[in-house]
Every structure is written in C-alpha cells, then in structure tokens.
Short mmCIF file of C-alpha atoms in Angstrom, two decimals:
data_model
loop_
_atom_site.label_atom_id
_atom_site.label_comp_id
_atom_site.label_asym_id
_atom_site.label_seq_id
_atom_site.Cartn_x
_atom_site.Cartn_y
_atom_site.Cartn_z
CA UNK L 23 -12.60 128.70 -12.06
CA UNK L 24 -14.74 128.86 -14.99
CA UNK L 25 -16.91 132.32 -14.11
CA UNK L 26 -20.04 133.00 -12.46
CA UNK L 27 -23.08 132.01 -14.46
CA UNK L 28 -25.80 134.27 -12.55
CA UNK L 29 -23.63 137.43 -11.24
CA UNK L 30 -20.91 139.67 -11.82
CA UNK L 31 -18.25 139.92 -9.52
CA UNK L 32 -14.68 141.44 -9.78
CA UNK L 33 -11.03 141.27 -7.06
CA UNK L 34 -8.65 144.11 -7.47
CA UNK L 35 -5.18 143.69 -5.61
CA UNK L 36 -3.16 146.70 -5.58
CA UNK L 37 0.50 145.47 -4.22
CA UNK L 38 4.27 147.21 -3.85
CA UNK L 39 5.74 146.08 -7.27
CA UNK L 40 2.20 144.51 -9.37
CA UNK L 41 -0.97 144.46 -9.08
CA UNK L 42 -4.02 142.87 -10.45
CA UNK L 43 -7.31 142.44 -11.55
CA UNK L 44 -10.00 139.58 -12.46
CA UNK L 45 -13.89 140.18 -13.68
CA UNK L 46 -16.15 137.37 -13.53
CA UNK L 47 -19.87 137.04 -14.35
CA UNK L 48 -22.81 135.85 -17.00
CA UNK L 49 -22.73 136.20 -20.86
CA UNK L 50 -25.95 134.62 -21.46
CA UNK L 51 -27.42 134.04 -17.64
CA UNK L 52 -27.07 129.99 -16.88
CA UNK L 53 -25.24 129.46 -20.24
CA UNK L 54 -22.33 131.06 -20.84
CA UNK L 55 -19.85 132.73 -18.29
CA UNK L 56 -16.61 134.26 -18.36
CA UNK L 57 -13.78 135.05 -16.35
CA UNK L 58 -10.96 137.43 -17.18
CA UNK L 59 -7.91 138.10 -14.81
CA UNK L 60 -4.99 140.69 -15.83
CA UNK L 61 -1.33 141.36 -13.73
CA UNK L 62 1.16 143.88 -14.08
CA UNK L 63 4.44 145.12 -12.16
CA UNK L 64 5.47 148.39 -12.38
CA UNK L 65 8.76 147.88 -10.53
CA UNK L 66 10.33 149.05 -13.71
CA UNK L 67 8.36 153.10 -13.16
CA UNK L 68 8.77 153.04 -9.67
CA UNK L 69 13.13 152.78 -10.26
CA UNK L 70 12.82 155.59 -13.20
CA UNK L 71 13.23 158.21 -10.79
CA UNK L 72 15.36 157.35 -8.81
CA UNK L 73 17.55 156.19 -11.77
CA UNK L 74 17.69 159.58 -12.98
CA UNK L 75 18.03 161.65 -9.92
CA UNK L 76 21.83 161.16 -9.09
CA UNK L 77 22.80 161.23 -12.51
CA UNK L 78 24.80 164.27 -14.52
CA UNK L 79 23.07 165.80 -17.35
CA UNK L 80 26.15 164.21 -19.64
CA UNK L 81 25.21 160.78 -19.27
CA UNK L 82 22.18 159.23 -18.03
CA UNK L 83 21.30 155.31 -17.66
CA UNK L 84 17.90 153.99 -17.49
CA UNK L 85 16.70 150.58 -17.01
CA UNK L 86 14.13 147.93 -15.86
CA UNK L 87 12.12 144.82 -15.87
CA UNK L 88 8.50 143.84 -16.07
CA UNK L 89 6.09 141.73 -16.79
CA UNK L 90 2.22 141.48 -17.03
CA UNK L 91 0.15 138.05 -17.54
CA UNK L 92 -3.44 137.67 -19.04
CA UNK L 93 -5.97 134.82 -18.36
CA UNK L 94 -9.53 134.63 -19.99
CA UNK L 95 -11.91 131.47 -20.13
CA UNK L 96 -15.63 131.26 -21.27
CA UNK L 97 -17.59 128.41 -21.16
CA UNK L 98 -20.69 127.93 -22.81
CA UNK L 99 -23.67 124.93 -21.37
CA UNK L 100 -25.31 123.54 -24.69
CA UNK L 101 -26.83 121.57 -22.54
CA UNK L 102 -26.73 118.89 -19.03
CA UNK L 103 -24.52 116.72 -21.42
CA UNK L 104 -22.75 119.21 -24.07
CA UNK L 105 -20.43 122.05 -23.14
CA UNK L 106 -17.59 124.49 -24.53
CA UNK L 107 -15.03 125.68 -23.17
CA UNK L 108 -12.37 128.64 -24.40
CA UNK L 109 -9.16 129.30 -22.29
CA UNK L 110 -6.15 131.56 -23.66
CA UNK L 111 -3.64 132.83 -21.24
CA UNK L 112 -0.56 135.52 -22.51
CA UNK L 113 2.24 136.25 -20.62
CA UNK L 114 5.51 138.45 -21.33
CA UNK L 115 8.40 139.63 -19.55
CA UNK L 116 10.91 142.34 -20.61
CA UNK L 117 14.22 143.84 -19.25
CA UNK L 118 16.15 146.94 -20.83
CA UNK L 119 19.28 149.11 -20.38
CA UNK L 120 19.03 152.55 -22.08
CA UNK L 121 22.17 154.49 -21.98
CA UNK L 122 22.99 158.45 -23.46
CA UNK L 123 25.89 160.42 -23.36
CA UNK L 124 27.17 163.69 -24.51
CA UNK L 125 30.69 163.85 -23.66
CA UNK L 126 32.94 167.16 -23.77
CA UNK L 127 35.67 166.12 -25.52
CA UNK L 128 38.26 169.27 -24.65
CA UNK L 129 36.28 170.06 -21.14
CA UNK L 130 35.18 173.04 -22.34
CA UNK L 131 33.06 173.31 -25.71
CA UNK L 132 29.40 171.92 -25.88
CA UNK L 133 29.26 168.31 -26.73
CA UNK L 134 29.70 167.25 -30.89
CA UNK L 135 28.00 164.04 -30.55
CA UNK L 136 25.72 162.13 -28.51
CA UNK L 137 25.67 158.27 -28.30
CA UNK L 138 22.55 156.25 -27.54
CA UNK L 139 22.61 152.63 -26.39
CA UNK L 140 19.49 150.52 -26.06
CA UNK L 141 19.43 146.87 -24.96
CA UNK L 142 16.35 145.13 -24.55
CA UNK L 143 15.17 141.33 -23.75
CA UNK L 144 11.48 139.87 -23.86
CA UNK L 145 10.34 136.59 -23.89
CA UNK L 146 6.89 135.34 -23.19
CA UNK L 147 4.14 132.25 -24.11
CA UNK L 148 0.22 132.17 -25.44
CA UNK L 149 -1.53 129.54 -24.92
CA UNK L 150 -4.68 128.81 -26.68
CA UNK L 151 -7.29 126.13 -26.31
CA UNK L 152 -10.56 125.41 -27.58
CA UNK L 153 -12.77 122.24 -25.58
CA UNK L 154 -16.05 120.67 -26.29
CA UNK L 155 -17.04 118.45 -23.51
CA UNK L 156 -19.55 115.38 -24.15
CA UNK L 157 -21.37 113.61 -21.73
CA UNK L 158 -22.54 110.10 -23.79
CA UNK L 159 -23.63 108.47 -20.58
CA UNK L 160 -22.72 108.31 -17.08
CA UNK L 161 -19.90 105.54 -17.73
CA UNK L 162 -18.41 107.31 -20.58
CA UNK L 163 -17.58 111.11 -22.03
CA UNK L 164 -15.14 112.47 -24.59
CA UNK L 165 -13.00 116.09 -24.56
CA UNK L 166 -12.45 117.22 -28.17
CA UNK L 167 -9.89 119.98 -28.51
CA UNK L 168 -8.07 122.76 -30.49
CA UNK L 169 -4.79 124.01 -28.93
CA UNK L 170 -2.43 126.49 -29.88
CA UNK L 171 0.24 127.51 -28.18
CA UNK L 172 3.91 129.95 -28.97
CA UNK L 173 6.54 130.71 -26.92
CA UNK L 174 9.46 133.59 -27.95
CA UNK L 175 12.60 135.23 -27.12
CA UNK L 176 14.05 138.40 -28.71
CA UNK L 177 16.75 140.26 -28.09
CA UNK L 178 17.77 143.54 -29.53
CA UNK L 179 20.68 146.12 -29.16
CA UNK L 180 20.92 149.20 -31.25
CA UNK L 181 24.40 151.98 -30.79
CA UNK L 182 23.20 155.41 -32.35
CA UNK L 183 26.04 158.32 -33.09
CA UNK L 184 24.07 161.24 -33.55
CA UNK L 185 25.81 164.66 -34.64
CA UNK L 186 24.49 167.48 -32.75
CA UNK L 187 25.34 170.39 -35.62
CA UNK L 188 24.23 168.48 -38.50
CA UNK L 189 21.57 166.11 -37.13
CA UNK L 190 23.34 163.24 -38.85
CA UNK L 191 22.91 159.62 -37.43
CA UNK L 192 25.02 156.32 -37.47
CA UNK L 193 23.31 153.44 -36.44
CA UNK L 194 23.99 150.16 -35.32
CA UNK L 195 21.24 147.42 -34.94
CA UNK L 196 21.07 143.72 -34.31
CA UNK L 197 18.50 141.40 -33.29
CA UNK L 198 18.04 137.77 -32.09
CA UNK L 199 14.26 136.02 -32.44
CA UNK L 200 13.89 132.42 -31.67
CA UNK L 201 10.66 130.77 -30.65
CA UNK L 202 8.21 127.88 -31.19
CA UNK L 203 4.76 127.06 -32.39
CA UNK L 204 2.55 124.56 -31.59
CA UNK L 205 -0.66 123.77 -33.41
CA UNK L 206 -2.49 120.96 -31.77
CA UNK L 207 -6.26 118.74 -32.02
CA UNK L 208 -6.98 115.44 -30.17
CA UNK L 209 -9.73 113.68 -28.76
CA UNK L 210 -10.22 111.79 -25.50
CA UNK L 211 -12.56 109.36 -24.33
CA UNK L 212 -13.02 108.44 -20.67
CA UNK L 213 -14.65 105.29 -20.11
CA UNK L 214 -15.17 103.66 -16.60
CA UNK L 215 -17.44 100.37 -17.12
CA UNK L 216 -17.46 99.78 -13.50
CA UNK L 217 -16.26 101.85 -9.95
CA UNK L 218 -12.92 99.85 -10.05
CA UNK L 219 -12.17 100.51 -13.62
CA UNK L 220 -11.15 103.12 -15.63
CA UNK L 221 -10.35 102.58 -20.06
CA UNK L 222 -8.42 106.12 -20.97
CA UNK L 223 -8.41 106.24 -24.83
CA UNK L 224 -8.00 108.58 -27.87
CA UNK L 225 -6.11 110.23 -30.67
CA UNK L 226 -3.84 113.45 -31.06
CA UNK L 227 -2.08 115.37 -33.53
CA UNK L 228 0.63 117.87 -32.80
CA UNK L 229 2.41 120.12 -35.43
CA UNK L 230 5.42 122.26 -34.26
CA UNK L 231 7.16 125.13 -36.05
CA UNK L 232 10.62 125.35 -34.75
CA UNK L 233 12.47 129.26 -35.17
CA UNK L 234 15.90 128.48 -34.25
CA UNK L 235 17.09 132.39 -34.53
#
C-alpha cells in the first residue's frame, strides 16, 4: 500500500496478546501520501501479575517476552513519469528473567543480603530504503535506490549482591552484541522492446559491516 493521496483514514485492532494500529492519508493532496502502521504485544504485562501473586515476599521471579514492529512509507508524484518513494520498517523482540531474593540465613533474623539476577535477550532488524522511479517511455523505466539495512542480537546478564545494613553492592555484568550492517545503492533498468520481450539490466553496490560479538 503506498497511502491515500486525497483522505485520511486509520484501522485499529485491539487483540488478546497485541494489537495494532496504521494511519494513512495526504501530505501534499495528489502528491505525496503516507502510510504508517505500528504493533505491539503486551503478553509480557498481562503475565506480571500473575507472576507475582503466588510468590513469597523472599524471592520473587519475573519474566516475559515481546515484541512491537513499525512500518512507514511516503511516496511523493514529481510527476506522470517521476516518483519517490521512502519505506523503513523496525522491528524488535525481547525476552527477560528477573530474579530477587532475600534469604534468612538462620530462619529467624531479617535477611543480610539480597541478590538480584537479570537476564535479558533482544534482537531485531531496520530496514531502510530510499526509491526514485523513472518513467523514460512506455517500453522502458529505471528504479534508482538507497538501502540500508541492520540486524542485532544482544544478550546481557548482570548478578547484584547488595548488603542490606551498609548499602554496599557487588556486581556482576556481561554482555554479548553481534549484528550486521548493510549499506546499499543500485540502479535498474526495465526494458521490454516488444510484448514478448523483456531486457532486465543494471548496476549495484553493497557494503557490509560484519560485528561478530
């Protein structure tokens, strides 16, 4: 869909663990459009409480996953034979473990210490591109384009001692990161010099940035 050029218009969907929501409608009325659309699960809150209801005030675990997505394109008509186009989409997903405890070490005396332990995961993508669309004649048109695009995954645990009398901490941390990067331009020609044939041609360029961890 590339957005409503003379109206706005919007879609909400409300469901048990996500819901979501898209907007649509005219920047510059029969010239430039967008459309936006936005998701989110909340499986992750609706747990929480039920988590925490059964559990002693000593130790308590917590934990979840979620995720939310994000689309957005605008075009813009130069004119019948020139137009622009902008499309990004962002995604990310996340899971977690939080643990605390206070123990009583002799059963009797309030707790000395409490220990935190927080484990998290994410990984996600954007994805960016950037498209001018030519229209030369009616037997041949090009697609010039700018694309970026970056993917990650991170992981993190952190252990925290705390001392309760003197407010002292220990901690504990580690983290993983890996991900790629792409940085990209090409052009495309499409050239059909009669209805039973089609010449595809063009030229590219990719760059990619590797993070190994």
């Amino acid at each position: 869909k590339e957005g409503n050029e003379k109206e706005f218009h919007g879609d909400f969907s409300l469901g048990l663990i996500a819901s979501k929501l898209s907007l649509e409608g005219p920047i510059i009325k029969d010239k430039t459009s967008f459309i936006i659309s936005a998701r989110r699960s909340y499986a992750d809150l609706i747990i929480y409480p039920f988590l925490m209801r059964y559990q002693n005030v000593d130790q308590r675990t917590t934990g979840g996953y979620s995720f939310y997505d994000l689309n957005l394109k605008i075009n813009h008509k130069f004119s019948e034979k020139s137009r622009l186009y902008l499309s990004s989409y962002m995604g990310s997903d996340r899971a977690y473990v939080k643990s605390v405890s206070r123990p009583d070490f002799d059963g009797s005396n309030a707790p000395e210490y409490e220990y935190t332990d927080d484990f998290g995961m994410s990984w996600g993508n954007i994805i960016t591109s950037l498209r001018w669309n030519y229209l030369f004649s009616n037997k041949i048109f090009s697609n010039t384009t700018l694309t970026y695009s970056r993917y990650i995954f991170d992981i993190t645990m952190e252990s925290i001692t705390k001392d309760l009398k003197t407010k002292e901490k220990a901690v504990d941390y580690f983290r993983y990161f890996s991900g790629i990067e792409d940085y990209g331009a090409k052009i495309d020609f499409d050239y059909y010099p009669s209805i039973h044939h089609s010449v595809k041609f063009g030229a590219g360029y990719t760059l990619h940035r590797f993070r190994p961890g």
